[in-house]
Coordinates of C-alpha atoms in Angstrom, one line a residue:
Chain A
M10 CA -99.4 90.3 31.5
T11 CA -95.7 90.2 30.8
S12 CA -95.9 90.3 27.1
A13 CA -98.3 89.8 24.2
S14 CA -97.2 88.4 20.9
N15 CA -98.8 86.5 18.0
D16 CA -97.2 83.3 19.1
A17 CA -99.8 80.8 20.2
V18 CA -99.6 80.3 24.0
T19 CA -101.3 77.1 25.0
A20 CA -102.6 75.6 28.2
A21 CA -104.2 72.5 29.7
I22 CA -106.2 72.1 32.9
L23 CA -105.9 69.0 35.2
V24 CA -108.8 68.7 37.7
I25 CA -107.9 66.3 40.5
G26 CA -110.5 64.7 42.7
D27 CA -112.7 61.7 43.2
E28 CA -115.6 63.9 44.2
I29 CA -115.9 65.3 40.6
L30 CA -115.8 61.9 39.0
S31 CA -118.5 60.6 41.4
G32 CA -120.7 63.5 40.4
R33 CA -121.0 64.5 44.1
T34 CA -119.3 67.8 43.3
K35 CA -120.0 69.6 40.0
D36 CA -116.9 71.2 38.7
R37 CA -117.1 75.0 38.2
N38 CA -113.4 75.7 37.8
I39 CA -113.0 74.5 34.2
G40 CA -115.4 77.1 32.9
T41 CA -113.8 79.9 35.1
I42 CA -110.3 79.1 33.9
A43 CA -111.4 78.7 30.3
D44 CA -113.0 82.1 30.3
Y45 CA -110.0 83.6 31.9
L46 CA -107.5 82.1 29.5
T47 CA -109.6 83.1 26.5
A48 CA -109.8 86.6 27.7
V49 CA -106.0 86.9 27.9
G50 CA -105.3 85.1 24.6
I51 CA -104.1 81.8 25.9
D52 CA -105.5 78.7 24.0
L53 CA -106.9 76.1 26.3
R54 CA -106.2 72.9 24.4
E55 CA -107.1 70.1 26.7
V56 CA -108.7 69.3 30.1
R57 CA -108.4 66.1 32.1
I58 CA -110.2 65.0 35.3
V59 CA -108.5 62.2 37.3
P60 CA -109.1 60.6 40.7
D61 CA -107.0 61.1 43.8
E62 CA -104.5 58.4 42.7
R63 CA -100.8 58.9 42.5
A64 CA -100.0 57.1 39.3
M65 CA -102.8 58.8 37.3
I66 CA -102.0 62.2 38.6
V67 CA -98.3 61.9 37.8
E68 CA -98.9 60.5 34.4
A69 CA -101.4 63.3 33.5
V70 CA -99.1 66.0 34.9
N71 CA -96.1 64.8 32.8
A72 CA -98.2 64.3 29.6
L73 CA -99.8 67.8 29.8
R74 CA -96.8 69.8 31.0
A75 CA -94.7 68.5 28.1
R76 CA -97.3 69.3 25.5
Y77 CA -98.5 72.8 26.4
T78 CA -97.1 76.2 27.4
Y79 CA -98.9 76.0 30.8
L80 CA -100.6 73.5 32.9
F81 CA -103.1 74.5 35.6
T82 CA -104.2 72.0 38.3
T83 CA -107.0 72.3 40.7
G84 CA -107.7 70.3 43.9
G85 CA -105.9 68.0 46.3
I86 CA -103.8 70.6 48.3
G87 CA -105.7 70.4 51.6
P88 CA -104.6 68.8 54.9
T89 CA -106.3 65.4 54.6
H90 CA -104.9 62.0 53.5
D91 CA -106.6 62.3 50.1
D92 CA -104.8 65.5 49.3
I93 CA -101.8 64.2 47.4
T94 CA -101.3 66.7 44.6
A95 CA -98.1 68.3 46.0
D96 CA -96.4 65.0 46.4
C97 CA -97.5 63.9 42.9
I98 CA -96.1 67.1 41.4
A99 CA -92.8 66.5 43.2
E100 CA -92.7 63.0 41.8
A101 CA -93.6 64.2 38.3
F102 CA -90.7 66.6 38.4
G103 CA -88.3 64.3 40.2
V104 CA -87.6 66.7 43.0
P105 CA -87.7 66.4 46.8
I106 CA -90.7 67.8 48.8
D107 CA -90.7 69.0 52.3
V108 CA -92.2 71.6 54.6
D109 CA -91.4 75.0 53.1
P110 CA -90.6 77.8 55.7
R111 CA -92.4 80.4 53.5
A112 CA -95.5 78.3 53.3
R113 CA -95.4 77.5 57.0
A114 CA -95.2 81.2 57.8
M115 CA -98.3 81.8 55.6
L116 CA -100.2 79.1 57.5
L117 CA -99.2 80.8 60.8
E118 CA -101.1 84.0 59.6
R119 CA -104.3 82.0 60.2
I120 CA -103.4 79.1 62.5
K121 CA -102.1 79.4 66.0
P122 CA -98.7 77.9 66.5
E123 CA -100.1 75.3 69.0
D124 CA -102.7 74.2 66.4
L125 CA -100.1 73.7 63.6
N126 CA -100.3 69.9 63.8
A127 CA -98.8 67.4 61.3
A128 CA -101.8 67.3 59.1
R129 CA -101.9 71.1 58.8
L130 CA -98.2 71.2 58.1
R131 CA -99.0 69.0 55.0
M132 CA -100.4 72.1 53.5
A133 CA -96.9 73.6 53.7
R134 CA -95.2 70.7 51.9
I135 CA -93.9 72.3 48.6
P136 CA -91.8 70.7 45.9
E137 CA -88.2 72.0 45.9
G138 CA -87.7 75.0 43.6
A139 CA -91.4 76.0 43.5
D140 CA -92.7 79.6 43.8
L141 CA -95.7 80.0 46.1
I142 CA -99.0 81.3 45.0
P143 CA -100.5 83.3 47.9
N144 CA -104.0 82.3 49.1
P145 CA -105.7 85.4 50.5
I146 CA -108.7 83.4 51.8
S147 CA -107.4 80.5 53.8
K148 CA -103.7 81.1 53.6
A149 CA -102.6 77.6 52.5
P150 CA -100.7 78.5 49.3
G151 CA -100.7 77.0 45.9
F152 CA -97.4 76.9 44.0
R153 CA -95.8 77.1 40.5
I154 CA -93.0 74.8 39.4
G155 CA -91.8 74.9 35.9
N156 CA -94.8 75.6 33.7
V157 CA -97.3 74.0 36.2
H158 CA -99.5 76.1 38.4
V159 CA -101.0 74.2 41.3
M160 CA -104.2 75.7 42.7
A161 CA -106.9 74.9 45.3
G162 CA -110.2 73.1 44.3
V163 CA -112.5 75.4 46.3
P164 CA -113.8 77.7 43.5
A165 CA -113.4 81.0 45.5
I166 CA -109.8 80.2 46.4
M167 CA -109.0 78.9 42.9
Q168 CA -110.3 82.2 41.5
A169 CA -108.1 84.2 44.0
M170 CA -105.0 82.2 43.0
L171 CA -105.8 82.7 39.3
D172 CA -105.9 86.4 39.9
Q173 CA -102.5 86.2 41.5
I174 CA -101.0 84.2 38.7
G175 CA -102.5 86.2 35.8
P176 CA -99.9 89.0 35.6
S177 CA -97.0 86.5 35.3
L178 CA -98.4 84.6 32.4
R179 CA -97.1 85.0 28.9
T180 CA -100.2 85.7 26.7
G181 CA -100.9 85.3 23.0
G182 CA -102.6 87.7 20.7
R183 CA -106.0 88.4 22.1
V184 CA -108.6 86.1 20.5
I185 CA -111.6 87.9 19.1
S186 CA -114.9 86.0 19.0
E187 CA -117.9 87.1 17.1
T188 CA -121.3 85.5 17.1
I189 CA -123.9 85.4 14.3
E190 CA -127.3 84.6 15.6
V191 CA -129.0 82.2 13.2
G192 CA -132.2 81.7 15.2
N193 CA -134.2 78.6 14.3
M194 CA -132.8 78.1 10.8
P195 CA -131.6 74.4 10.9
E196 CA -127.9 73.8 10.7
G197 CA -128.5 71.4 7.8
A198 CA -129.8 74.4 5.7
Y199 CA -126.5 76.2 5.8
A200 CA -123.9 73.6 6.7
S201 CA -122.5 73.0 3.1
E202 CA -122.1 76.6 2.3
L203 CA -120.7 77.3 5.7
A204 CA -118.1 74.6 5.2
A205 CA -117.0 76.3 1.9
I206 CA -116.6 79.6 3.7
A207 CA -114.6 78.0 6.5
G208 CA -112.4 76.3 3.9
A209 CA -111.7 79.7 2.2
H210 CA -110.9 81.5 5.5
A211 CA -108.1 79.4 7.0
G212 CA -107.0 82.2 9.4
V213 CA -110.2 82.0 11.4
S214 CA -112.0 79.2 13.2
I215 CA -115.7 78.9 12.4
G216 CA -118.1 76.8 14.5
S217 CA -121.8 76.2 14.5
Y218 CA -123.4 75.6 17.9
P219 CA -127.0 74.4 18.4
S220 CA -128.8 74.8 21.7
M221 CA -132.3 73.7 22.6
T222 CA -134.9 76.0 24.0
E223 CA -138.6 75.4 24.8
S224 CA -139.5 76.6 21.3
G225 CA -137.0 74.4 19.6
F226 CA -133.4 74.6 18.4
L227 CA -131.5 77.9 18.4
N228 CA -128.4 78.0 16.3
R229 CA -125.3 80.3 16.5
I230 CA -122.3 80.6 14.3
V231 CA -119.1 81.7 16.0
V232 CA -116.1 83.1 14.2
R233 CA -112.9 83.2 16.3
G234 CA -109.4 84.3 15.5
R235 CA -106.7 86.9 16.2
D236 CA -106.9 88.9 13.0
G237 CA -109.8 91.4 13.1
A238 CA -109.8 92.0 9.3
A239 CA -110.0 88.2 8.7
I240 CA -112.9 87.8 11.1
T241 CA -114.8 90.7 9.5
A242 CA -114.3 89.2 6.1
A243 CA -115.6 85.8 7.2
R244 CA -118.4 87.2 9.1
S245 CA -119.6 89.3 6.2
E246 CA -119.8 86.2 4.0
I247 CA -121.6 84.3 6.7
E248 CA -124.1 87.1 7.2
A249 CA -124.7 87.3 3.4
L250 CA -125.2 83.5 3.3
I251 CA -127.8 83.6 6.1
A252 CA -129.6 86.6 4.6
R253 CA -129.8 84.8 1.2
L254 CA -131.2 81.6 2.8
R255 CA -133.8 83.6 4.7
A256 CA -135.0 85.5 1.6
Chain B
M23 CA -129.0 46.7 33.5
T24 CA -128.0 43.3 32.0
S25 CA -126.1 42.2 35.0
A26 CA -124.7 43.3 38.3
S27 CA -121.5 41.8 39.8
N28 CA -118.8 42.8 42.2
D29 CA -116.3 43.2 39.3
A30 CA -115.4 46.9 38.9
V31 CA -116.8 48.3 35.7
T32 CA -115.0 51.4 34.7
A33 CA -115.6 54.3 32.3
A34 CA -114.2 57.5 30.8
I35 CA -115.9 60.5 29.2
L36 CA -114.5 62.3 26.2
V37 CA -116.0 65.8 25.6
I38 CA -115.3 67.0 22.1
G39 CA -115.7 70.7 21.3
D40 CA -113.8 74.0 20.9
E41 CA -116.8 75.8 22.4
I42 CA -116.2 74.1 25.8
L43 CA -112.4 74.9 25.8
S44 CA -113.1 78.5 24.9
G45 CA -115.4 78.9 27.8
R46 CA -118.2 80.0 25.5
T47 CA -120.3 76.9 26.4
K48 CA -120.2 75.6 30.0
D49 CA -120.3 71.8 30.0
R50 CA -123.2 70.2 31.8
N51 CA -122.8 66.7 30.4
I52 CA -119.9 65.5 32.6
G53 CA -121.9 66.0 35.8
T54 CA -125.0 64.3 34.3
I55 CA -123.0 61.3 33.1
A56 CA -121.1 61.1 36.4
D57 CA -124.3 61.0 38.4
Y58 CA -125.7 58.3 36.1
L59 CA -122.7 56.1 36.2
T60 CA -122.4 56.3 40.0
A61 CA -126.0 55.4 40.4
V62 CA -125.6 52.2 38.4
G63 CA -122.3 51.2 40.0
I64 CA -119.9 52.1 37.1
D65 CA -116.7 53.8 38.2
L66 CA -116.0 57.0 36.2
R67 CA -112.2 57.0 36.2
E68 CA -111.2 59.8 33.8
V69 CA -112.6 62.7 31.8
R70 CA -110.9 64.5 28.9
I71 CA -112.0 67.5 26.9
V72 CA -110.4 68.0 23.5
P73 CA -110.9 70.4 20.6
D74 CA -112.5 69.6 17.2
E75 CA -109.2 68.3 15.9
R76 CA -108.8 64.9 14.3
A77 CA -105.5 63.9 15.7
M78 CA -106.4 64.8 19.3
I79 CA -109.8 63.1 19.1
V80 CA -108.4 59.9 17.6
E81 CA -105.5 59.8 20.2
A82 CA -107.9 60.3 23.1
V83 CA -110.4 57.7 21.9
N84 CA -107.8 55.1 21.5
A85 CA -106.2 55.9 24.9
L86 CA -109.4 55.8 26.8
R87 CA -111.2 52.9 25.1
A88 CA -108.2 50.7 25.7
R89 CA -108.0 51.6 29.4
Y90 CA -111.6 51.4 30.6
T91 CA -114.7 49.2 30.3
Y92 CA -116.6 51.9 28.5
L93 CA -116.0 55.2 26.8
F94 CA -118.7 57.8 26.4
T95 CA -118.2 60.7 24.0
T96 CA -120.3 63.9 23.7
G97 CA -120.3 66.4 20.9
G98 CA -119.4 66.7 17.2
I99 CA -122.1 64.7 15.5
G100 CA -124.1 67.5 13.8
P101 CA -124.2 68.4 10.2
T102 CA -121.6 71.2 10.0
H103 CA -117.9 71.0 9.0
D104 CA -116.7 71.2 12.6
D105 CA -118.6 68.0 13.4
I106 CA -115.9 65.3 12.8
T107 CA -116.5 62.9 15.7
A108 CA -117.9 60.0 13.6
D109 CA -115.0 60.2 11.1
C110 CA -112.5 60.2 14.0
I111 CA -114.1 57.2 15.6
A112 CA -113.9 55.3 12.3
E113 CA -110.3 56.2 12.1
A114 CA -109.6 55.2 15.7
F115 CA -111.1 51.8 15.0
G116 CA -109.6 51.5 11.5
V117 CA -113.0 50.8 9.9
P118 CA -114.7 52.5 6.9
I119 CA -117.4 55.0 7.3
D120 CA -120.3 55.8 5.0
V121 CA -124.0 56.8 5.0
D122 CA -125.8 54.1 7.0
P123 CA -129.3 53.3 5.5
R124 CA -130.7 52.9 9.1
A125 CA -129.5 56.3 10.1
R126 CA -130.7 57.8 6.8
A127 CA -134.2 56.4 7.6
M128 CA -134.1 58.0 11.0
L129 CA -133.3 61.4 9.6
L130 CA -136.2 61.0 7.1
E131 CA -138.6 60.8 10.1
R132 CA -137.9 64.5 10.6
I133 CA -136.5 65.8 7.4
K134 CA -138.3 65.9 4.1
P135 CA -136.6 63.9 1.4
E136 CA -136.0 67.0 -0.8
D137 CA -134.3 68.7 2.2
L138 CA -131.9 65.8 2.9
N139 CA -128.9 67.5 1.4
A140 CA -125.2 66.5 1.6
A141 CA -124.7 68.3 4.9
R142 CA -127.6 66.6 6.6
L143 CA -126.6 63.3 5.2
R144 CA -123.3 63.7 7.2
M145 CA -125.4 63.0 10.3
A146 CA -126.1 59.5 8.8
R147 CA -122.4 58.7 8.3
I148 CA -121.8 55.8 10.7
P149 CA -118.6 53.7 11.1
E150 CA -119.0 50.2 9.8
G151 CA -120.1 47.7 12.5
A152 CA -121.7 50.3 14.8
D153 CA -125.1 50.0 16.4
L154 CA -127.3 53.1 16.4
I155 CA -128.4 55.0 19.5
P156 CA -131.8 56.5 18.7
N157 CA -132.4 60.2 19.2
P158 CA -136.0 60.8 20.1
I159 CA -135.6 64.6 20.0
S160 CA -134.0 65.5 16.7
K161 CA -133.6 62.0 15.1
A162 CA -129.9 62.2 14.1
P163 CA -128.6 59.1 15.9
G164 CA -125.6 58.4 18.1
F165 CA -123.9 55.1 17.9
R166 CA -122.0 52.4 19.7
I167 CA -118.9 50.7 18.3
G168 CA -117.0 48.3 20.5
N169 CA -117.0 49.8 24.0
V170 CA -117.4 53.4 22.8
H171 CA -120.8 55.2 23.0
V172 CA -121.0 58.3 20.8
M173 CA -123.6 60.8 21.9
A174 CA -124.7 64.3 21.0
G175 CA -123.4 67.4 22.8
V176 CA -126.8 69.1 23.3
P177 CA -127.6 68.2 27.0
A178 CA -131.2 67.2 26.4
I179 CA -130.3 64.9 23.5
M180 CA -127.3 63.5 25.4
Q181 CA -129.6 62.7 28.3
A182 CA -132.1 60.9 26.0
M183 CA -129.3 58.9 24.4
L184 CA -127.9 57.9 27.8
D185 CA -131.4 56.7 28.8
Q186 CA -131.4 54.5 25.7
I187 CA -127.9 53.1 26.4
G188 CA -128.4 52.4 30.1
P189 CA -130.1 49.0 29.9
S190 CA -127.3 47.6 27.8
L191 CA -124.5 48.5 30.2
R192 CA -122.8 46.0 32.4
T193 CA -122.9 47.4 35.9
G194 CA -120.7 46.9 38.9
G195 CA -121.8 46.5 42.5
R196 CA -123.8 49.5 43.5
V197 CA -121.6 52.1 45.2
I198 CA -122.9 53.3 48.5
S199 CA -122.0 56.8 49.5
E200 CA -122.5 58.2 53.0
T201 CA -121.9 61.7 54.2
I202 CA -120.9 62.9 57.6
E203 CA -121.5 66.6 58.1
V204 CA -118.6 68.1 60.0
G205 CA -119.8 71.7 59.9
N206 CA -117.2 74.4 60.5
M207 CA -114.7 72.1 62.3
P208 CA -111.4 72.7 60.3
E209 CA -110.1 69.8 58.3
G210 CA -106.8 70.2 60.0
A211 CA -108.4 69.3 63.3
Y212 CA -109.3 65.8 62.2
A213 CA -107.0 65.1 59.3
S214 CA -104.4 63.0 61.1
E215 CA -106.9 60.7 62.8
L216 CA -109.0 60.5 59.7
A217 CA -106.0 59.3 57.8
A218 CA -105.5 56.6 60.4
I219 CA -109.1 55.5 60.0
A220 CA -108.8 55.5 56.2
G221 CA -105.6 53.4 56.5
A222 CA -107.4 50.8 58.7
H223 CA -110.4 50.5 56.3
A224 CA -108.9 49.6 53.0
G225 CA -112.3 48.4 51.6
V226 CA -113.8 51.8 51.5
S227 CA -112.8 55.2 50.1
I228 CA -112.8 58.1 52.5
G229 CA -112.6 61.7 51.4
S230 CA -112.9 65.1 53.1
Y231 CA -114.4 67.9 51.1
P232 CA -114.4 71.6 52.1
S233 CA -116.8 74.0 50.6
M234 CA -117.1 77.7 51.3
T235 CA -120.2 79.5 52.4
E236 CA -120.8 83.1 53.5
S237 CA -120.2 82.1 57.1
G238 CA -116.9 80.3 56.3
F239 CA -115.8 76.8 55.5
L240 CA -118.2 73.9 55.7
N241 CA -116.6 70.4 55.7
R242 CA -118.0 67.0 54.8
I243 CA -116.5 63.6 55.1
V244 CA -117.7 61.1 52.5
V245 CA -117.3 57.3 52.9
R246 CA -117.8 55.3 49.6
G247 CA -117.7 51.7 48.8
R248 CA -119.7 48.6 47.8
D249 CA -119.7 46.8 51.1
G250 CA -122.4 48.1 53.4
A251 CA -120.9 46.6 56.6
A252 CA -117.5 48.1 55.8
I253 CA -119.0 51.5 55.3
T254 CA -121.0 51.3 58.5
A255 CA -117.8 50.3 60.4
A256 CA -115.8 53.2 59.0
R257 CA -118.6 55.7 59.4
S258 CA -119.0 54.8 63.1
E259 CA -115.3 55.4 63.8
I260 CA -115.5 58.7 62.0
E261 CA -118.6 59.8 63.9
A262 CA -116.9 58.9 67.2
L263 CA -113.8 60.9 66.2
I264 CA -115.8 64.0 65.3
A265 CA -117.9 63.7 68.5
R266 CA -114.7 63.3 70.6
L267 CA -113.1 66.4 69.0
R268 CA -116.3 68.4 69.5
A269 CA -116.5 67.5 73.2

């Protein structure tokens, strides 16, 4: 990472693709990127999923890139007619788009010159002014323009691109997350006192998360923040609360 | 379903919760709701994930409910301080919110009167004018107000609420989806001719979806639409194209 500071660095994800909205494909990229950003101290603040439609993609790109430090998109950069992400990014930024010689050279590492037809050349169309994100798996690159990182939708390729991007990202203070296992004590038994603790510890974020198992609810309280001492203080109060309620 | 017509019925999903954005919890509700809506002929057009923050929830609710036939939200209706969905929905609609006697009665099916503390009563706070969505698992209800359906985040409870809502939804013509297995033929080999077929069959939506397996890419072409004859016509042309390219 180029630097680490206490300034909040924020991000959004835009997933582009009809196949996610129809349920045909189950997205796995959101969770992967969320984990990655959290690990390097970047706050993921919003995710949107939109269909392969120009107006919706352009609107979402412009809304999200204006609002957050970074925007990461996945999907829509292949060779077929429904792959329109690069054109939409160019439109959102108001820049021309054409075949980029660097991207064309990358494609030729995998595709024979005689097979580099018009459709495949679509994968080398890159908005003017963008930097390329190499694709070690199938060569067709992603790109970065301004604060927007455009990545493939196939999870293995997205992951490889994210690994390439990582070192260039400005990161925030690392977020520490600590979990207090509450077991089957109902949320309603501790909610009022937990709210009071949360109110008294403004520097940390405290959440209560129920999950269901075969034997009933299982609750966890999570304390998150960037200040280790503040987390320890809140955690101690929560543990004392739970112990008192158990007694 | 109350009716079926050829009018497009559209929907959005709003997932509310810090735990999804941090990566701590991997969302499973989007895929479930997407499958459900597709099966009944409702077009899922957009998904957003936002944190447990009032301004962001209210803005997203108002943007999405204005734009689509239905909005489905998940998460943030428990008893703890970070569960603020019901209050945000009331604010978005500009209506008061208070403990609803019907919801309170539902909670009392599971919670002893002496245990119905202030925190648990939060789960009975329902915006004025809303209908309740029963929760057969843990009793705390969801609700519907206008075109917005507010559901729990725990997947099993969300599913149970969706099953309750289903019969009340207006549905569109059933969408038919047919898949043509292309195997390891590269997308770039058929993309140009597929684009021509897609251009000539405006009544259907044609997508090409690569996935990666251990032995390389595996491509599928999917034809979707509401007109069986139109799908068959497009499908035949695509199958002829693939057969010709294989020969």
